[in-house]
XYZ file of C-alpha atoms in Angstrom:
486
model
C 0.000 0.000 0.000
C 3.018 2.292 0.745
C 4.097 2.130 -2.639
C 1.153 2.625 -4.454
C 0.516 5.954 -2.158
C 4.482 6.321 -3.039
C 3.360 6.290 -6.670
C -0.209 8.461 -6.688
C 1.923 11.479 -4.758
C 4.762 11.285 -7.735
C 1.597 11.657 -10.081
C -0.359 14.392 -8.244
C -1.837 16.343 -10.405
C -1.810 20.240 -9.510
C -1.175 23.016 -11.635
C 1.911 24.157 -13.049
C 2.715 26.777 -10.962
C 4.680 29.828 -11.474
C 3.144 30.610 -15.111
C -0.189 30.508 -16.804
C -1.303 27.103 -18.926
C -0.275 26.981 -22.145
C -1.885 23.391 -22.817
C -5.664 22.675 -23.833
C -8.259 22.374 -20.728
C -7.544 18.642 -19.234
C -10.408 16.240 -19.360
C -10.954 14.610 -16.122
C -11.486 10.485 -16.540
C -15.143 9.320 -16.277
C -16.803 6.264 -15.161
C -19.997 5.416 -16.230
C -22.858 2.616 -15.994
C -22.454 -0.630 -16.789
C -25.772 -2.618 -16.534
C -27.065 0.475 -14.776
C -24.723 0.327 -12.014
C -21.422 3.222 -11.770
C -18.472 0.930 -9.348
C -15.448 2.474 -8.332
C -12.660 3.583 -5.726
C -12.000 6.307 -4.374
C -9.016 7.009 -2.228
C -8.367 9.954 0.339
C -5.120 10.761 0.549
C -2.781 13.396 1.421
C 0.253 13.455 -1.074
C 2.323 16.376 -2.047
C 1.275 18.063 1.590
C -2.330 18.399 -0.242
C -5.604 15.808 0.719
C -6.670 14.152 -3.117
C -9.172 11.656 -4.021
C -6.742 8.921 -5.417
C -8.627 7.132 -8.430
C -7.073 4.863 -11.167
C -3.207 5.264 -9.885
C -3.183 9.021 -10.086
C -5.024 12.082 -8.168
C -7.919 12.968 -10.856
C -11.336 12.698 -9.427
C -13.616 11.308 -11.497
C -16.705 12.876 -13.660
C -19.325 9.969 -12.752
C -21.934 10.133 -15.174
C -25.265 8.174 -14.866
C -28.268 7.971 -15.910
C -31.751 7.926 -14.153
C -32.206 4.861 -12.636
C -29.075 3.661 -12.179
C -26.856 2.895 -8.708
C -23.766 4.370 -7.836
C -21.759 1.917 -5.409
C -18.767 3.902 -4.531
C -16.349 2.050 -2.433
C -14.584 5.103 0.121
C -11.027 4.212 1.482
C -9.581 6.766 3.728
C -5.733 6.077 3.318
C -5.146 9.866 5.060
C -2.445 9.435 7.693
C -3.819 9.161 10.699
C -2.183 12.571 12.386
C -3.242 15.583 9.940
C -0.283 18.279 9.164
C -3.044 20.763 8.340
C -4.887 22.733 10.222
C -8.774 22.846 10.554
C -11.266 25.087 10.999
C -11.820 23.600 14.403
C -8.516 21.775 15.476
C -7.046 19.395 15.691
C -7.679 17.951 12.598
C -8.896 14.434 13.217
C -8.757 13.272 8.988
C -12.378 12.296 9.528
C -13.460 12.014 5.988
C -16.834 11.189 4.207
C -18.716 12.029 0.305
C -21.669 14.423 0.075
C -23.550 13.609 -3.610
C -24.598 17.415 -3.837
C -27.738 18.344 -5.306
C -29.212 14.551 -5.802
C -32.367 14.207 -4.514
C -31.593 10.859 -2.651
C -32.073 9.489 0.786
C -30.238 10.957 3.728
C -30.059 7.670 4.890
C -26.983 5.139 4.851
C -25.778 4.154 2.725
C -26.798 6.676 0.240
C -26.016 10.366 1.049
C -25.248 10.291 4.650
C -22.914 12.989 5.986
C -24.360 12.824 9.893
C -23.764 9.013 10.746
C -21.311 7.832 7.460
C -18.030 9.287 8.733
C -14.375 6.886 7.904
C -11.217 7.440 10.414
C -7.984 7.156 8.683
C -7.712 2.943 8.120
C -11.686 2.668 7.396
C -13.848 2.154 4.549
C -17.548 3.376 3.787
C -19.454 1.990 0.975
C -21.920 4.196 -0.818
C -25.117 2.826 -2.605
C -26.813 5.768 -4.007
C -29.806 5.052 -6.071
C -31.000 7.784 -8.532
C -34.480 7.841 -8.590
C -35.769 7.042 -12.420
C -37.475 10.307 -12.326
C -34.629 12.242 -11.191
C -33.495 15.271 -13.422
C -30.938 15.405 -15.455
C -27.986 17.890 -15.434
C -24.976 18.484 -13.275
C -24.223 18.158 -9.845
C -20.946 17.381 -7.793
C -19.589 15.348 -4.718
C -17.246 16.272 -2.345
C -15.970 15.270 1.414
C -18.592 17.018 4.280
C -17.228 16.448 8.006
C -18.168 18.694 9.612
C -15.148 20.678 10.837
C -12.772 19.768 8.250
C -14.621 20.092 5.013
C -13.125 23.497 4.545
C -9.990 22.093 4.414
C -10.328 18.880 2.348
C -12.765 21.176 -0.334
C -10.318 23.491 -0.993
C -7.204 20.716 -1.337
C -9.161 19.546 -3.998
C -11.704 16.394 -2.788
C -14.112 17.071 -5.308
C -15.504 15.793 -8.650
C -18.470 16.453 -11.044
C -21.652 13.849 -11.146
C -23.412 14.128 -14.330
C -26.905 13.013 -14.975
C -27.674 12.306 -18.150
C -30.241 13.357 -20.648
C -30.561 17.115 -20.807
C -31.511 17.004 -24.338
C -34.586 16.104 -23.170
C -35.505 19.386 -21.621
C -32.973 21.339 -23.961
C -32.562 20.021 -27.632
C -30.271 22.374 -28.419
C -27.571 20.644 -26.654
C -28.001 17.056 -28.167
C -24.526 16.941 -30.498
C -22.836 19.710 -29.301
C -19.525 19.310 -27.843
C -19.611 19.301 -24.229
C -16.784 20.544 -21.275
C -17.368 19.840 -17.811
C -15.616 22.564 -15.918
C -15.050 21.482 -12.515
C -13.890 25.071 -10.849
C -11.487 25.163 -7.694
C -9.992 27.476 -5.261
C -5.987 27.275 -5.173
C -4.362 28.758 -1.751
C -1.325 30.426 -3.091
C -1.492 32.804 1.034
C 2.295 30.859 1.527
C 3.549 30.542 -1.836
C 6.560 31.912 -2.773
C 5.344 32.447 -6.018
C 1.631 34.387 -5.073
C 2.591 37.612 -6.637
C 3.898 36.303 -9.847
C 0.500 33.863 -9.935
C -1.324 36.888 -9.297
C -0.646 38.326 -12.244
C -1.134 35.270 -14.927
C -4.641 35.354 -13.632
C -4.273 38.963 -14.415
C -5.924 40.006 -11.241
C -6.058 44.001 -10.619
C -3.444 45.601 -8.297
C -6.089 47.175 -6.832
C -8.328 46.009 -4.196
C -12.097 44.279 -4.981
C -14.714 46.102 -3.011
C -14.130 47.028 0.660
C -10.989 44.977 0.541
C -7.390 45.753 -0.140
C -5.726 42.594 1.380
C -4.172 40.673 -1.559
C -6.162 37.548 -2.956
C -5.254 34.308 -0.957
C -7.165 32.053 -3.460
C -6.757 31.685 -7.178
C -8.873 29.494 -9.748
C -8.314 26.607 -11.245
C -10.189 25.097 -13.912
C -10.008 21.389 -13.839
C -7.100 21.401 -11.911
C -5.397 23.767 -14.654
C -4.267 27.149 -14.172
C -5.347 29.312 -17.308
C -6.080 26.510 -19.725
C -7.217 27.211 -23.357
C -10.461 26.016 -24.004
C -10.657 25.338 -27.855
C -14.025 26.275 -30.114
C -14.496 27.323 -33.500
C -15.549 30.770 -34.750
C -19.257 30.311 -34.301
C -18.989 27.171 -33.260
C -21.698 25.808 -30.524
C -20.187 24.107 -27.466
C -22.176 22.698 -24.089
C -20.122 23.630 -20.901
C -20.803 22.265 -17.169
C -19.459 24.474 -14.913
C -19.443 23.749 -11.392
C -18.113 26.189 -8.626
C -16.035 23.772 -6.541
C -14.172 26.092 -3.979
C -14.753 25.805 -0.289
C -15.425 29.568 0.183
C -14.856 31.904 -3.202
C -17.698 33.542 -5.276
C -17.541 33.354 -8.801
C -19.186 36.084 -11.048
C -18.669 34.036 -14.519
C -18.627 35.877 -17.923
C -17.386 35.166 -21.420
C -16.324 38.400 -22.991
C -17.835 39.730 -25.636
C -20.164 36.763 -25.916
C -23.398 35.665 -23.924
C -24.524 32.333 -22.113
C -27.571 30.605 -22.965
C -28.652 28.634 -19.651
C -30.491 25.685 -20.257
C -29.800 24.782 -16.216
C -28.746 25.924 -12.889
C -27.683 23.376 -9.758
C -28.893 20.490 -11.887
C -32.229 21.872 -12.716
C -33.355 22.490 -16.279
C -34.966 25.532 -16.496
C -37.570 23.890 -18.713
C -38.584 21.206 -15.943
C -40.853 24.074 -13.581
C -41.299 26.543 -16.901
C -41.780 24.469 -20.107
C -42.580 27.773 -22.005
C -38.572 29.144 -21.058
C -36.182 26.387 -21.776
C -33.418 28.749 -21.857
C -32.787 32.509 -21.293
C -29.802 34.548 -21.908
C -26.994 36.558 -19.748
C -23.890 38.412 -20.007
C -22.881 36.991 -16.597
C -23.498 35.105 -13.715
C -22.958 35.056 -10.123
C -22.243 31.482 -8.713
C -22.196 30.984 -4.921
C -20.177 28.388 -3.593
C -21.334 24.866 -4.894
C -23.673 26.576 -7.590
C -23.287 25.083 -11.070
C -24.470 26.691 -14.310
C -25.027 24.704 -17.728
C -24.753 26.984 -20.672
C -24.744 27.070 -24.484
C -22.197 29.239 -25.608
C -20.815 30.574 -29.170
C -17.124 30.620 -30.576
C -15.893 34.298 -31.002
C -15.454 35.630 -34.478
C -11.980 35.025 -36.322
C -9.056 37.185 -34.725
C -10.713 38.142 -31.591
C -9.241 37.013 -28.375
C -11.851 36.347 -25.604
C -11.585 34.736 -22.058
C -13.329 33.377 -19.517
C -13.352 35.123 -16.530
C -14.606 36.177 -12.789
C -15.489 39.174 -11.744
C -15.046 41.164 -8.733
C -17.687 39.800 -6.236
C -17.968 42.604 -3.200
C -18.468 40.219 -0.473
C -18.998 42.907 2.191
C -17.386 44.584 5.218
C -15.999 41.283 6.362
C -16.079 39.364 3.856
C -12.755 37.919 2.241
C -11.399 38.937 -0.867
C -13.109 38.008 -3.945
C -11.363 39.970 -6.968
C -12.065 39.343 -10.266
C -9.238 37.056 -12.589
C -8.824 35.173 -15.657
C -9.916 31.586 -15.720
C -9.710 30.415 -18.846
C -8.879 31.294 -22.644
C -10.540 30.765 -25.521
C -8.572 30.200 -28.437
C -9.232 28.680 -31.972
C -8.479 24.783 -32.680
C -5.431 23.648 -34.253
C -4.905 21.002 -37.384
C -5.709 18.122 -34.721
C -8.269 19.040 -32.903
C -9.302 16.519 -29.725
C -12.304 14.142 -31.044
C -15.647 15.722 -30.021
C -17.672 13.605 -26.975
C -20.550 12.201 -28.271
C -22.873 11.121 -25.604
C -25.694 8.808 -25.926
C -29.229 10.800 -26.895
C -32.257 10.322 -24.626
C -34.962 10.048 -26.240
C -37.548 9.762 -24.292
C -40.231 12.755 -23.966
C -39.612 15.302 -21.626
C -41.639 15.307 -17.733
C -42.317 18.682 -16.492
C -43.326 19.708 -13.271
C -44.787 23.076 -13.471
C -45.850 24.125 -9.551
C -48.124 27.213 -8.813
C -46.262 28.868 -5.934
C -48.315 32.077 -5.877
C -50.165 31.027 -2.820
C -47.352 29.930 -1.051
C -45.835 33.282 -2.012
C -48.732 35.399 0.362
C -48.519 33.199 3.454
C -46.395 33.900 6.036
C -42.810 32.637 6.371
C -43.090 28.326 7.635
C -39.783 29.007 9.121
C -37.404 31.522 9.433
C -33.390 30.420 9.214
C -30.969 33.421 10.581
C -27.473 33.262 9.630
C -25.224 35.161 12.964
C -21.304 35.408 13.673
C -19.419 36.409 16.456
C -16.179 36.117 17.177
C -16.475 32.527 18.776
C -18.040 31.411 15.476
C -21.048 30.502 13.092
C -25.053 30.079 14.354
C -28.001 29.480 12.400
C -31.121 30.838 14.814
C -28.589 31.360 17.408
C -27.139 27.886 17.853
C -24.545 26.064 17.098
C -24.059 22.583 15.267
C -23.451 19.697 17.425
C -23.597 15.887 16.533
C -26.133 15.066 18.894
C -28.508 17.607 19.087
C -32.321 17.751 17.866
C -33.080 18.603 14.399
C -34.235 22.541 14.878
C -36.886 21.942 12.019
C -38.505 19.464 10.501
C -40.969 19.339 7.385
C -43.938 16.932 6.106
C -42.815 14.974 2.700
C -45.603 15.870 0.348
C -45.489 19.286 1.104
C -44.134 22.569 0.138
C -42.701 25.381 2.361
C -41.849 28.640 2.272
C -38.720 29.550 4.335
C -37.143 32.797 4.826
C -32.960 33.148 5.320
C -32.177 35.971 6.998
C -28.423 37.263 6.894
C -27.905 39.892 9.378
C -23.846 39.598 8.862
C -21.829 41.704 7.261
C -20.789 39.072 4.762
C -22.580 37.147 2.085
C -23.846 33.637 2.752
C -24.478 30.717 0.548
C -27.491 28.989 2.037
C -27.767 25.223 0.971
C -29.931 22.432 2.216
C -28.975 18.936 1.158
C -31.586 16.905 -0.516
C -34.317 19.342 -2.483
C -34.187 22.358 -4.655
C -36.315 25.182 -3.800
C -37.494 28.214 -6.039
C -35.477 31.088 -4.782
C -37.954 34.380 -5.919
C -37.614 37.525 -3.762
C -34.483 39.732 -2.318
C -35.855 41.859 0.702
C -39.364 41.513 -0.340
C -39.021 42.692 -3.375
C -39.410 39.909 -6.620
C -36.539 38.724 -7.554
C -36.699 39.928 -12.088
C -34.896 35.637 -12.556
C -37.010 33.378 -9.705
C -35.148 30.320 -10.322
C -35.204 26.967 -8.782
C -31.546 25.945 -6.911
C -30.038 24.137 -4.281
C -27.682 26.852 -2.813
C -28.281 30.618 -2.850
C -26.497 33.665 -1.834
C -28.151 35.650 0.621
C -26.888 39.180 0.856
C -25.447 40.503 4.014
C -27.812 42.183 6.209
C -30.435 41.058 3.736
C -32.733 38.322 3.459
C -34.047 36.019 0.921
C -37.256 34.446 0.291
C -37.648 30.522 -1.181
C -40.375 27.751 -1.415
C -38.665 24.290 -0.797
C -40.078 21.317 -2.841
C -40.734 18.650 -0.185
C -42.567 16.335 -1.765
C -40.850 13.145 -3.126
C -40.738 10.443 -0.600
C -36.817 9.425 -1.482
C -36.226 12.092 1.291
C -37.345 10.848 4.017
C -34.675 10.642 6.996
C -32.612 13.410 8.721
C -30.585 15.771 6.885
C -28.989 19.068 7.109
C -28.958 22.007 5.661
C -25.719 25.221 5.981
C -24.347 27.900 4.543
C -21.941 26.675 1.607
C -18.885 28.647 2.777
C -17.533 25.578 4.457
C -15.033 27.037 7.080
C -18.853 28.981 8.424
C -20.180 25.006 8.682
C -17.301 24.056 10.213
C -17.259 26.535 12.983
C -21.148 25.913 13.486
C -23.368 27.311 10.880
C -25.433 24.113 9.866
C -28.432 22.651 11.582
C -30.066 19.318 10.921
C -34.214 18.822 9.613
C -35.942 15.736 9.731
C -37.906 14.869 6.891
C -41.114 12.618 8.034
């Protein structure tokens, strides 16, 4: 075993630090369904000084793509040693580690997506059966480690991979043929590298500071484990891109410049599924909280033009960290031999929506009320902290719908997520929000509050789960509180 751990830490894959990419955007390796069933390995380990899923002999996680109705038995090893180097949000760092299947509305029970009672010490295995229901959307959604107290830490090393559902054709023809890129976007700590200044600038991000802040960015992007990759597409040319935003605790304000997205989902959910009359709809940019994913359409530039992918400065209040706005990726015409287009199996089975009148729900008062505090002891929701063993604070009917308000009366923004359902996030202080969509974590602006009606009602739920805010050092130190679905 020491070898083979010898071997996956020679073959760690991080980015070549020190100067931009020059190479094409890496495709991660997938696994899919055989027989309807997706079986592999996963690893943690810590090689290079960094935590890594170790899959296949090297330090790539996986895109897992299934389809509805199939099984994903994941076997978990944690090979971590079993005294941590790191530090935690709350130390010391035990290398606890267990898999969150984010977005998937599956059970909360074991051994499906079970972050409360699944945990593995260093030495011990968990083994994951998560079935997808056969009516379960398509689109894209992402796992990633979740104990609590260290998830921080093992997010932003990197333990994290895409999960893609397949059939969005279905709900968004447009996409059937087109050449796809998942885009699995991380945070890179560069706050004690030698090198941060010089990084700083291939990522081209402004001397000055973003917002309220003029501390210097600790936290870079990566795209697929790449720094500045090119991303190759045609002049006019089509392409399907999966984006998923993968760091622990950054914002991403995504834009292509000079060109538009055309969103066929967001967090997993086609648009078409709730509004069958708006299968897409079109923006310059958008803002991705923590864990949010976005699945566009997008269009090669003209001949001659040089265009990137970018971030923009996200303001993430008074004490908030920095968020400044950088280069992610370029976008640059193919050469003579271009890499084979992915051609992924069609679906052709007729689309099922699920259009939901909400409008009542919209005019009663608030079912519950979640309240994001800090202090300088840490992280509450309703003025409690998490612990292992307390009572769920809420807990909701399955067959029902709610409407919950988040209340953030920081000064800092706050991802709210809740683990098994997607809810229809619609109004910003009261006031209608002009894109209602339907997610599974949304910002809520400091000293502001949200409004959202959570879909409670397929019985695959049932159990006790959780729901946090999404910056994961804020879970760690306390802001997540468990609900029991009955």
């Amino acid at each position: 075993m020491r070898r083979i751990l010898l071997l996956i830490a020679v073959q760690i894959f991080l980015p070549a630090l020190g100067k931009a990419n020059t190479d094409s955007l890496p495709e991660p390796p997938q696994v899919r369904a055989q027989n309807h069933v997706v079986s592999l390995t996963l690893h943690a380990v810590n090689a290079n000084g960094r935590d890594a899923f170790a899959f296949n002999g090297g330090t790539i996680a996986p895109v897992i793509r299934a389809a509805p109705g199939d099984v994903l038995e994941i076997t978990y090893i944690n090979d971590l040693p079993a005294k941590s180097q790191e530090t935690c949000a709350v130390n010391p760092c035990m290398n606890m580690s267990n898999l969150h299947f984010h977005g998937l509305t599956v059970s909360p029970r074991a051994p499906q997506d079970d972050v409360l009672g699944m945990l593995a010490k260093p030495g011990q295995v968990l083994r994951y059966s998560v079935e997808i229901p056969r009516d379960h959307t398509p689109g894209l959604f992402w796992y990633h480690t979740h104990p609590h107290g260290e998830s921080e830490r093992q997010v932003l090393d990197g333990m994290s991979g895409a999960i893609v559902i397949e059939g969005m054709e279905r709900y968004a023809p447009k996409v059937g043929g087109l050449r796809e890129h998942v885009m699995v976007l991380r945070g890179l700590s560069i706050e004690h590298d030698p090198k941060a200044a010089e990084l700083r600038r291939d990522v081209e991000i402004p001397s000055k500071g973003c917002g309220r802040e003029s501390e210097a960015a600790e936290e870079i992007f990566t795209v697929n484990g790449a720094l500045r990759p090119r991303i190759e597409i045609a002049p006019k040319e089509r392409q399907f891109w999966r984006m998923v935003n993968a760091s622990p605790d950054r914002y991403l304000d995504i834009q292509l410049d000079g060109q538009t997205f055309e969103i066929v989902a967001l967090d997993g959910m086609p648009l078409a599924y709730h509004e069958p009359k708006v299968p897409t709809r079109s923006t310059s940019h958008l803002l991705l909280a923590p864990a949010g994913r976005l699945e566009a359409i997008v269009t090669g530039p003209p001949p001659g033009t040089h265009r990137v992918l970018r971030t923009l400065c996200v303001d993430t209040g008074p004490d908030g960290d920095p968020n400044p706005g950088m280069v992610l990726a370029d976008l640059v015409q193919p050469g003579l031999e271009a890499s084979p287009k992915q051609v992924q199996a069609i679906d052709h089975r007729l689309p099922v929506y699920k259009p939901i009148q909400v409008e009542s729900l919209k005019k009663v008062a608030a079912n519950f009320i979640v309240t994001f505090t800090e202090d300088k002891n840490g992280f509450y929701i309703n003025g409690r902290k998490f612990a292992a063993d307390a009572s769920p604070m809420t807990s909701a009917r399955v067959g029902t719908y709610q409407h919950w308000r988040i209340v953030n009366e920081t000064a800092e923004l706050h991802p709210f997520h809740i683990h098994q359902v997607h809810f229809l996030a619609y109004a910003e202080n009261g006031i209608p929000l002009a894109h209602p969509a339907w997610l599974d974590t949304v910002n809520v602006p400091y000293r502001s509050s949200v409004d959202v009606i959570l879909d409670f009602t397929d019985p695959v739920i049932k159990g006790m789960s959780v729901f946090h805010c999404h910056l994961l050092n804020h879970e760690d130190k306390g802001m997540m509180a468990k609900i029991l679905f009955k």
